[in-house]
CSV table of C-alpha atoms in Angstrom, one decimal:
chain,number,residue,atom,x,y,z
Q,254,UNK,CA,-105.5,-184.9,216.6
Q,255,UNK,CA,-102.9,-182.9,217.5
Q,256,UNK,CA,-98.6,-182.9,216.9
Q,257,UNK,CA,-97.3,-182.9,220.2
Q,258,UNK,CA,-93.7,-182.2,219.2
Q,259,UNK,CA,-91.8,-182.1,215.9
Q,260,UNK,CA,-88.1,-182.2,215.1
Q,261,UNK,CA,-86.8,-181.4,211.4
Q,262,UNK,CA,-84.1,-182.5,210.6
Q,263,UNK,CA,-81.6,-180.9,207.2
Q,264,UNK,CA,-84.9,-180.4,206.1
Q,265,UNK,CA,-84.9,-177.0,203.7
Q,266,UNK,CA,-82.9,-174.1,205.6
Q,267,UNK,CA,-83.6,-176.1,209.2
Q,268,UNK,CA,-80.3,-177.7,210.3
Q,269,UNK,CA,-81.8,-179.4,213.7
Q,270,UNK,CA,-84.9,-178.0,215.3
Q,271,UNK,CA,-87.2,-179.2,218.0
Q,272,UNK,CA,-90.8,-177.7,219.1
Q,273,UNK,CA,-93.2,-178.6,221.1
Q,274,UNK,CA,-96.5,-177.5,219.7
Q,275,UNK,CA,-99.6,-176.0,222.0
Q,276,UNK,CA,-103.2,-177.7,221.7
Q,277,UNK,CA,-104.1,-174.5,220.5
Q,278,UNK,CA,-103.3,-171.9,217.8
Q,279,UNK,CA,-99.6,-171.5,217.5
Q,280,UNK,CA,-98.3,-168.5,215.8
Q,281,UNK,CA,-95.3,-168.7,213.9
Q,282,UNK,CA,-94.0,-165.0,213.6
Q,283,UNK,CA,-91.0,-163.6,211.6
Q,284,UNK,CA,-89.8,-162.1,208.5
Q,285,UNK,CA,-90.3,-162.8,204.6
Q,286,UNK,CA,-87.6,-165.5,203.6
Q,287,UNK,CA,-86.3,-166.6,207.2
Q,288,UNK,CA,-88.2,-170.0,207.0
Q,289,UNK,CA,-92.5,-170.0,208.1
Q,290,UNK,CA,-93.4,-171.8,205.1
Q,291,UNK,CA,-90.6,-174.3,205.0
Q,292,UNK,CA,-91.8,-175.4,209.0
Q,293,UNK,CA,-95.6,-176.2,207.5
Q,294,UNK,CA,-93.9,-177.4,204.0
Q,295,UNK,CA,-92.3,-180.1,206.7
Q,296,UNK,CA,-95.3,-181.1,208.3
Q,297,UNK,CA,-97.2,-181.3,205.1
Q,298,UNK,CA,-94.7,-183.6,204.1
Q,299,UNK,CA,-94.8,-185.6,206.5
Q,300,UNK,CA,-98.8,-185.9,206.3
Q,301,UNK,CA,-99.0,-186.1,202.8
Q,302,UNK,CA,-95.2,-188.0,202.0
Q,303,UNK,CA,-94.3,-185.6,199.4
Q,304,UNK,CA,-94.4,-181.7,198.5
Q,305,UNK,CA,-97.3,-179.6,197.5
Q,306,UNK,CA,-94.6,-177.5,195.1
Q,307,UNK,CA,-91.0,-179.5,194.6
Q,308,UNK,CA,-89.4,-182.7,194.2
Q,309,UNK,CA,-88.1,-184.7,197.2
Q,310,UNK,CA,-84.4,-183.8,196.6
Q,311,UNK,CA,-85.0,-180.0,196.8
Q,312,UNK,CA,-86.1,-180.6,200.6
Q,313,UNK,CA,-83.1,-181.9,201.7
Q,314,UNK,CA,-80.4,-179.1,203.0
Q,315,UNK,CA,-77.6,-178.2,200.6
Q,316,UNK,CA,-74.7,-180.1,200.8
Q,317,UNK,CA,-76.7,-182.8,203.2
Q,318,UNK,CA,-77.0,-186.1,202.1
Q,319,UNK,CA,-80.8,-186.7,203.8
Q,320,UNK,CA,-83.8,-184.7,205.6
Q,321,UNK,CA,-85.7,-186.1,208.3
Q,322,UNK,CA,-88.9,-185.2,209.8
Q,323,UNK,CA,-90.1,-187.0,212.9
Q,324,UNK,CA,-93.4,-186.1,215.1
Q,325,UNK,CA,-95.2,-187.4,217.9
Q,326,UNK,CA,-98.7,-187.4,216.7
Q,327,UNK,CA,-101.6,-187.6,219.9
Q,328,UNK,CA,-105.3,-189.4,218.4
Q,329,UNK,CA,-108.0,-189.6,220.6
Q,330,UNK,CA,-105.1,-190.1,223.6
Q,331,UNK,CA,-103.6,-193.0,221.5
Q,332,UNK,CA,-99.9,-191.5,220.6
Q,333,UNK,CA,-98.0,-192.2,217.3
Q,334,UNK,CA,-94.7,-191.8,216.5
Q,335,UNK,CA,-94.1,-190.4,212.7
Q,336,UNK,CA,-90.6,-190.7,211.2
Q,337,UNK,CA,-90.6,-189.8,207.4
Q,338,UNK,CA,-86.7,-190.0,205.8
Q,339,UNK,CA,-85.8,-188.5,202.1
Q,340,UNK,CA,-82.4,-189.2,200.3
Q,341,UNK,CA,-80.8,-189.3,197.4
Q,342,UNK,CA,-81.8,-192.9,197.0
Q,343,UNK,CA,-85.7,-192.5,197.9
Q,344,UNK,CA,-88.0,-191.7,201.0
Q,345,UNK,CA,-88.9,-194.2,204.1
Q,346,UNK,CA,-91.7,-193.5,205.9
Q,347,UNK,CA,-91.8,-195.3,209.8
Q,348,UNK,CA,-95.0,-195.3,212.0
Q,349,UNK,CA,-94.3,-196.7,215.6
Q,350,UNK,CA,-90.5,-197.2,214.0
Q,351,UNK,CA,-92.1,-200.1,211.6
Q,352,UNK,CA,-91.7,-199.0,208.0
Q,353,UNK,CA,-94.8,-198.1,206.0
Q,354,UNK,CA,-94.3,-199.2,202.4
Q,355,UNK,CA,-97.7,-198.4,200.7
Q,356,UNK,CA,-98.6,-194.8,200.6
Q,357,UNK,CA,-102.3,-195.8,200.9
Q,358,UNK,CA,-101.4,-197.5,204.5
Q,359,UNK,CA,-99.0,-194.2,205.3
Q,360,UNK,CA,-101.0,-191.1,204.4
Q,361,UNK,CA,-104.1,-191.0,207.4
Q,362,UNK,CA,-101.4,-191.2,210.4
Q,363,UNK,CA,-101.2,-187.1,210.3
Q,364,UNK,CA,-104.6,-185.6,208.8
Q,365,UNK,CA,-104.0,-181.9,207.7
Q,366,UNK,CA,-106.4,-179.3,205.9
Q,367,UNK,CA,-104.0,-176.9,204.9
Q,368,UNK,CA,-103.9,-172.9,203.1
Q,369,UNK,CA,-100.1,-172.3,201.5
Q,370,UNK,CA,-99.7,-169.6,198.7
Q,371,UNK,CA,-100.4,-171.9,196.1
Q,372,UNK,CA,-103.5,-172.5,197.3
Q,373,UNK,CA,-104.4,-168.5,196.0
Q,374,UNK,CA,-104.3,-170.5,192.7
Q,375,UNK,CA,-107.2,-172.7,193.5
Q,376,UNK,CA,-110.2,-170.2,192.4
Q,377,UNK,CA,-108.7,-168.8,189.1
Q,378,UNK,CA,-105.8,-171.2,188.8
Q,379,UNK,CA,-106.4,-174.2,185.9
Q,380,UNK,CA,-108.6,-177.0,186.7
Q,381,UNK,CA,-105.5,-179.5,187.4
Q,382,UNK,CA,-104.9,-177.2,191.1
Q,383,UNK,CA,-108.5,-177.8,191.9
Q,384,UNK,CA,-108.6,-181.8,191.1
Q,385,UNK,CA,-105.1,-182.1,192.9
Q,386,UNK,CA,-106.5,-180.2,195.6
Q,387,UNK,CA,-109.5,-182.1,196.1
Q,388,UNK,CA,-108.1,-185.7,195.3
Q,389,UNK,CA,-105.4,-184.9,198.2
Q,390,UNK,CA,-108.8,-184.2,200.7
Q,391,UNK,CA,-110.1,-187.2,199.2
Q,392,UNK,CA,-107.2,-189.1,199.7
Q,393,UNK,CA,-106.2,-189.0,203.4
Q,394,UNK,CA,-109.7,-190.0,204.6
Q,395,UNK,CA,-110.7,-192.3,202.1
Q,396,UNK,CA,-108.1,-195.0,201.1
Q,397,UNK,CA,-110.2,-196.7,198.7
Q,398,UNK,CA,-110.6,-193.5,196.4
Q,399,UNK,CA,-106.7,-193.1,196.6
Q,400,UNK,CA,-106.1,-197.1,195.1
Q,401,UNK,CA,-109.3,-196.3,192.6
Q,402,UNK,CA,-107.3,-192.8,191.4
Q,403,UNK,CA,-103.9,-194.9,191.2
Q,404,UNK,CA,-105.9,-197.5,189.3
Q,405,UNK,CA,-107.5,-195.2,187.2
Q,406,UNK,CA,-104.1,-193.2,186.1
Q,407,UNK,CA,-102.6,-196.4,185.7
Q,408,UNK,CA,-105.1,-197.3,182.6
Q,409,UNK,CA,-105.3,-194.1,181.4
Q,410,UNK,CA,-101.5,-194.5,180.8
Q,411,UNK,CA,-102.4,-198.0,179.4
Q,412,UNK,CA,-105.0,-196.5,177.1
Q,413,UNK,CA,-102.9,-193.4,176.0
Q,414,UNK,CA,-99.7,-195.9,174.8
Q,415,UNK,CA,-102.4,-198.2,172.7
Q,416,UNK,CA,-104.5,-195.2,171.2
Q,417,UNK,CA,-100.6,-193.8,170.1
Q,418,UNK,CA,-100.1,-197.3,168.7
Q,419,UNK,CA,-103.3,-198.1,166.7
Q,420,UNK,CA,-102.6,-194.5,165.0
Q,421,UNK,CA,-99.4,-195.5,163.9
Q,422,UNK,CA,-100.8,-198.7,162.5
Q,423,UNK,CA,-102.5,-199.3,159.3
Q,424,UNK,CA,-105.3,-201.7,160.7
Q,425,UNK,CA,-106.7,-201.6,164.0
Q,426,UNK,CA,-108.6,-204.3,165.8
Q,427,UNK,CA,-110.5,-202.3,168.8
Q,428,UNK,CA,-111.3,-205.4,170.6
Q,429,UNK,CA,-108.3,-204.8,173.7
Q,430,UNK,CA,-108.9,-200.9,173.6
Q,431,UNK,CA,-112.8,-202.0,174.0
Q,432,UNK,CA,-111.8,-203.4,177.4
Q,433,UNK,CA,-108.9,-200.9,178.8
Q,434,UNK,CA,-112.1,-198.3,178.0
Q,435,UNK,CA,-115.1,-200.3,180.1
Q,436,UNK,CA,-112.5,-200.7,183.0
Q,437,UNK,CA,-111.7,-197.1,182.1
Q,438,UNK,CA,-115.7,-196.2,182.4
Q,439,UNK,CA,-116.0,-198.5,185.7
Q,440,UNK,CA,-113.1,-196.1,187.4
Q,441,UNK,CA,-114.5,-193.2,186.2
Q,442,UNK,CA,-117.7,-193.5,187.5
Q,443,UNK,CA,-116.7,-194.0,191.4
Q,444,UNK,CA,-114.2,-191.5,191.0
Q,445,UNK,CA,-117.0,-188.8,189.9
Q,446,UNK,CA,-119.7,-190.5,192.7
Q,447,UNK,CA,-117.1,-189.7,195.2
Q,448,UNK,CA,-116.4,-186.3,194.1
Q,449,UNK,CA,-119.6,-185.7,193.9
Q,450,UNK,CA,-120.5,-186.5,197.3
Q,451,UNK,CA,-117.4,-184.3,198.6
Q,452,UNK,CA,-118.9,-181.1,197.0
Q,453,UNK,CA,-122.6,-182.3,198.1
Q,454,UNK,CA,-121.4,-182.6,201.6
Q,455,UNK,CA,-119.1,-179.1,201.7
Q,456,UNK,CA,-122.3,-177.4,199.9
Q,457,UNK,CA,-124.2,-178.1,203.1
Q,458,UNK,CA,-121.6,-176.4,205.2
Q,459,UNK,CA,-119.5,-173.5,203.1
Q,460,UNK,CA,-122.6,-170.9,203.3
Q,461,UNK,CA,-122.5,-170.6,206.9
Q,462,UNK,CA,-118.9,-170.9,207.0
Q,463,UNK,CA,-118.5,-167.7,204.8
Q,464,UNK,CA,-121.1,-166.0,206.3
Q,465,UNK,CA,-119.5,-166.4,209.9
Q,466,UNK,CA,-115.9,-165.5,208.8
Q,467,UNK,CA,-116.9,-162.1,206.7
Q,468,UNK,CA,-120.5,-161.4,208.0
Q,469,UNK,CA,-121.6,-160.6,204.5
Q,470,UNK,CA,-125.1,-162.3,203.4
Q,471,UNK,CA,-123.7,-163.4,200.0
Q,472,UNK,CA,-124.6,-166.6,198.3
Q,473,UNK,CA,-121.6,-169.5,198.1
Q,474,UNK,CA,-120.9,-173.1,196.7
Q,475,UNK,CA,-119.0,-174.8,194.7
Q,476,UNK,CA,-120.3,-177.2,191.5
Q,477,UNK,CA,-118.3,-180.4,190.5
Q,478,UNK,CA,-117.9,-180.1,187.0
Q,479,UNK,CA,-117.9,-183.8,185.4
Q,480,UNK,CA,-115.9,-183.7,181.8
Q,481,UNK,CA,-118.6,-187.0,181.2
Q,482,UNK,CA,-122.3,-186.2,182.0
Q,483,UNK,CA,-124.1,-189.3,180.1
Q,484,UNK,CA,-125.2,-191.6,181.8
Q,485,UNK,CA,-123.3,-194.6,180.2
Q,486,UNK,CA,-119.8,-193.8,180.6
Q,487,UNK,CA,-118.2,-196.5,178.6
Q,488,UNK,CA,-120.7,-195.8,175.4
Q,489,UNK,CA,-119.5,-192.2,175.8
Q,490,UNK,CA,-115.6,-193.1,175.8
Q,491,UNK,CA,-116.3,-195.4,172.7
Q,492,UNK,CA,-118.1,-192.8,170.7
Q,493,UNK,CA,-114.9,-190.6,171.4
Q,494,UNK,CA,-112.5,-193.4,169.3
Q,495,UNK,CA,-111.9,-191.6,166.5
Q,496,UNK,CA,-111.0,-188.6,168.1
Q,497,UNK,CA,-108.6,-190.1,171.2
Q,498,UNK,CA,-106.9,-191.7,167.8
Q,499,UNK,CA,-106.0,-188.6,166.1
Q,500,UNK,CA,-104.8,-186.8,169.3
Q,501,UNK,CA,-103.3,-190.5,170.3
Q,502,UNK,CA,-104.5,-189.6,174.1
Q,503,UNK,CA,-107.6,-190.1,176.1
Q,504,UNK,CA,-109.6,-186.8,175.9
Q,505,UNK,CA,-112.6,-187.5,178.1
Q,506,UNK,CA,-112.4,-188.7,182.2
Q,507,UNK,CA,-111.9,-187.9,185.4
Q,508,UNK,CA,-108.2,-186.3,184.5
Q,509,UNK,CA,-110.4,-183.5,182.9
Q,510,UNK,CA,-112.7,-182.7,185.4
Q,511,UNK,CA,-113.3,-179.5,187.6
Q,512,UNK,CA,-114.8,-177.5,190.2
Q,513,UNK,CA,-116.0,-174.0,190.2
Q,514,UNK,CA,-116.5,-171.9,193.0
Q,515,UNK,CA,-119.7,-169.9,192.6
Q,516,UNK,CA,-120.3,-166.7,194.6
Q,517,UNK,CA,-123.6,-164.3,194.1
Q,518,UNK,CA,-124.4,-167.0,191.2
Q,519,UNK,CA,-121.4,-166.2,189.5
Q,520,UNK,CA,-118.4,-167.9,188.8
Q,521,UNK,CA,-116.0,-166.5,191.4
Q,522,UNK,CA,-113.0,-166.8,189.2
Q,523,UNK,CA,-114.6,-163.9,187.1
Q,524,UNK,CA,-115.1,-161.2,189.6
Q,525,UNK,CA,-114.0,-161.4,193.1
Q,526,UNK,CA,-110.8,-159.8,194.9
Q,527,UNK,CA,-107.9,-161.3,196.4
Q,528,UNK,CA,-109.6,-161.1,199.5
Q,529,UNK,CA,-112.9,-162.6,198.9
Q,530,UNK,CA,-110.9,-165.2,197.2
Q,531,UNK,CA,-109.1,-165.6,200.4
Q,532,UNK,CA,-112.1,-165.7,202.4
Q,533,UNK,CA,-113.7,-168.3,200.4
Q,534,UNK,CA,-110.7,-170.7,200.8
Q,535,UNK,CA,-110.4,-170.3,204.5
Q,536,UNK,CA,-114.3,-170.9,205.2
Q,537,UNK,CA,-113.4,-174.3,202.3
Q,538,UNK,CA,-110.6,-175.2,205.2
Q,539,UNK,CA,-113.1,-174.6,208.1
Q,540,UNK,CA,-115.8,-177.3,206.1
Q,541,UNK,CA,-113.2,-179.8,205.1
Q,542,UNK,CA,-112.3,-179.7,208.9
Q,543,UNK,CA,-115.6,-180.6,209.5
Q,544,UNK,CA,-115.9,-183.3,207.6
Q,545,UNK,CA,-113.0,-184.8,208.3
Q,546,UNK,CA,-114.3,-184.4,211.9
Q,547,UNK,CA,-117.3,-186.2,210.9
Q,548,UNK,CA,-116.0,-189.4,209.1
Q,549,UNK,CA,-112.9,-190.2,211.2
Q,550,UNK,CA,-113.9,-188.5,214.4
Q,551,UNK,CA,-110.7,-186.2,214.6
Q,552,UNK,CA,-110.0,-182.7,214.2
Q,553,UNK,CA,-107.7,-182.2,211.3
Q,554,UNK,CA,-104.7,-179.6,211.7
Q,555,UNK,CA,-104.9,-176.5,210.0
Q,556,UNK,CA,-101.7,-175.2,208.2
Q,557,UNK,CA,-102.1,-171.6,207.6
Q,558,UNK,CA,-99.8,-169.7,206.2
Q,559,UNK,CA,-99.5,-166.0,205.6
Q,560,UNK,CA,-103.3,-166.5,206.0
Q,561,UNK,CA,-104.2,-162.9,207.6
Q,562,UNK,CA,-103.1,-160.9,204.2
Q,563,UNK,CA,-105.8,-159.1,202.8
Q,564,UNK,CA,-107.8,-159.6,205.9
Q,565,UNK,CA,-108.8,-156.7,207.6
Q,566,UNK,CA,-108.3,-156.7,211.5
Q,567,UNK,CA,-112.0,-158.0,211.9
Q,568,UNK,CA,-111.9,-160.7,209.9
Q,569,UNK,CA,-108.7,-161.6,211.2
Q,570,UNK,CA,-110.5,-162.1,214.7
Q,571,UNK,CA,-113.5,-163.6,213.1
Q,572,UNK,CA,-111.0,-166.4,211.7
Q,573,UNK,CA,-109.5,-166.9,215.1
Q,574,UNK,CA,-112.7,-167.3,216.5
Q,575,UNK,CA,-113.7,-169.7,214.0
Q,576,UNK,CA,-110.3,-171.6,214.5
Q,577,UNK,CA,-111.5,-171.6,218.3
Q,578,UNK,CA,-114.5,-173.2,217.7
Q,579,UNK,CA,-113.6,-176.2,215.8
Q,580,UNK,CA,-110.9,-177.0,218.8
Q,581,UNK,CA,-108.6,-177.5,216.6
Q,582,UNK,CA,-104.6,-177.6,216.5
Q,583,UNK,CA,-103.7,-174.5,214.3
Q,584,UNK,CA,-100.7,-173.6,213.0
Q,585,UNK,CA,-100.5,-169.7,211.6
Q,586,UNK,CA,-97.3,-167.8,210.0
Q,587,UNK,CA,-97.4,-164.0,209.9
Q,588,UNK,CA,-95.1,-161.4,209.9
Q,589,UNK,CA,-96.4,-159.5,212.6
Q,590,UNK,CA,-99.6,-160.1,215.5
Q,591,UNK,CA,-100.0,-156.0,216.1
Q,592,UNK,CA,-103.7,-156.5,214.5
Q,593,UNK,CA,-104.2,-159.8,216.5
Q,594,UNK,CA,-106.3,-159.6,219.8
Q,595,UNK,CA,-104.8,-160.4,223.1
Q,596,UNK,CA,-106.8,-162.5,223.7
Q,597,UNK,CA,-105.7,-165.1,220.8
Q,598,UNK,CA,-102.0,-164.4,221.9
Q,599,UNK,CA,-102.3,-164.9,225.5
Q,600,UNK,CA,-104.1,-168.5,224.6
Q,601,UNK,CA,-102.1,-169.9,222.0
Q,602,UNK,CA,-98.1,-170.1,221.5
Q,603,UNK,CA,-95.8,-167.9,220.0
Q,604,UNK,CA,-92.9,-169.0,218.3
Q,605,UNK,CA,-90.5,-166.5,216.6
Q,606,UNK,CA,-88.2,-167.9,213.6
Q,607,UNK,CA,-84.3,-166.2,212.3
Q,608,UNK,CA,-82.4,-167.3,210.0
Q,609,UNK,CA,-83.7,-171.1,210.3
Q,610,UNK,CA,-83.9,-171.0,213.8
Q,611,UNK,CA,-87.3,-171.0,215.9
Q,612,UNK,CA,-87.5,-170.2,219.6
Q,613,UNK,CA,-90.7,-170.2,221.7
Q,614,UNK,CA,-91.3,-166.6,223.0
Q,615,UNK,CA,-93.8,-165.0,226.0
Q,616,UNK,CA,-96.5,-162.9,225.1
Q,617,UNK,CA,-96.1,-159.6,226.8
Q,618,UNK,CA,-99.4,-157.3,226.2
């Protein structure tokens, strides 16, 4: 899968610009503040039809009344034309110029596998960054887990208003909380099967991935940590009444699980640097490639931004190579490429961004 060409419209500090994309690694080069991270904020966007980091409104240009992102998107040869629109009034999203009303039916058009600065959050960050972070993954190559997590919010809401109820009441008859908390229990336990699965299935990848990327022989995975471990889910949630009714909230479920990324059989959150943290993610991106690979039999894009800080010039050419090897479309912002091999350069594209504005430039070395 690749974007063939992209055009933002008022979209952050972009007034009107068109690219057309290489196959390949394109590097987007240019100062702090002139606008990297706003061109993969658009195309995340448009994958995903909504930010990683603000709300709609703050994407659209000052004193604009809309932003627009629209992007020829090439499949296995079959091409697809992407038109996502955000106003004052709400977003439309348009696939072949038919609108797209469910976000389950939208979000698989554009698959992405993405490392932006809040991703640096992920390892020591609080356990809501790691679920969102995995349920997105989840979400655009599964559309069954995204309906079961929309169900599942949608009765914890449920539960949370009754359980605030019954504590404000002198009697309370359980029966209707008895069966918001077995549908409850039923949601749950996909929810954690799927997760489960995901880390299984990145667990048999993410060693060699690391190993590859920093050539050190050090021991990584990741452990899904379940907030339920019995075995009967709904018995659990039940014994848990009392409690849910003082705090007048559900306390237990898949809104309080979370992951932990284990390096040299320690939590990695304890003891690694900024650039083993680093590391790790990228070889996480690399797998998740992979296995979107796998299931839908397409290549993901990688959004990487300011991904080469804190890597040493090595293991920015080990990444590259990696990135080579997966034949994927890969989008990179950096501030400079003087550490980058000519090789890289003289095989991808190289795009230069001022002030908002982003011009295709030659490679010269």
């Amino acid at each position: 899968m690749i974007i063939d060409k992209i055009t933002l419209t008022n979209f952050r500090n972009y007034q009107k610009q068109t690219l057309a994309l290489g196959s390949g690694i394109n590097f987007i080069i240019g100062a702090n503040g002139e606008g990297k991270t706003n061109f993969l904020e658009a195309i995340y966007v448009l994958a995903m039809a909504k930010s990683y980091k603000v709300e709609d409104q703050d994407l659209i240009r000052f004193n604009e009344e809309f932003a627009k992102i629209q992007a020829s998107i090439v499949n296995n040869k079959l091409k697809t034309e992407l038109t996502l629109i955000i106003s004052e009034i709400g977003k439309r999203a348009l696939a072949n110029d038919k609108e797209v009303k469910r976000l389950s039916e939208y979000i698989g058009h554009l698959y992405i596998v993405s490392f932006l600065p809040e991703d640096m959050n992920l390892i020591k960050g609080s356990p809501k960054d790691r679920r969102y972070y995995f349920d997105v993954f989840l979400g655009q190559i599964d559309k069954e887990y995204l309906r079961d997590l929309a169900d599942y919010k949608r009765l914890v809401r449920q539960r949370n208003e009754l359980l605030k109820k019954m504590s404000d009441a002198e009697n309370n008859d359980e029966t209707l909380l008895d069966v918001i908390t077995e549908q409850l229990a039923k949601n749950i336990d996909i929810i954690s099967k799927r997760r489960s699965a995901l880390i299984a299935d990145i667990n048999r990848q993410i060693q060699e991935a690391y190993h590859q990327l920093t050539q050190l022989e050090k021991n990584f995975k990741l452990e899904y940590l379940p907030s339920i471990t019995e075995s009967d889910t709904s018995k659990y949630l039940k014994s848990r009444y009392r409690q849910d009714l003082v705090s007048g909230a559900t306390n237990y479920g898949s809104h309080r699980d979370d992951y932990e990324f284990i390096l040299d059989s320690m939590p990695a959150r304890l003891h690694t640097s900024q650039g083993e943290q680093r590391a790790m993610i990228i070889a996480l991106n690399i797998v998740l490639s992979n296995i979107v690979n796998k299931t839908k039999h397409s290549r993901p894009v990688f959004l990487l931004d300011d991904v080469f800080s804190e890597l040493d010039q090595k293991r920015q050419n080990r990444l590259l190579e990696c990135l080579l090897g997966t034949n994927a479309q890969t989008i990179i912002t950096t501030t400079g490429f003087q550490d980058i091999a000519d090789r890289y350069l003289k095989n991808g594209k190289i795009f230069r961004v001022r002030k908002g504005y982003i011009k295709e430039e030659s490679f010269n070395g």
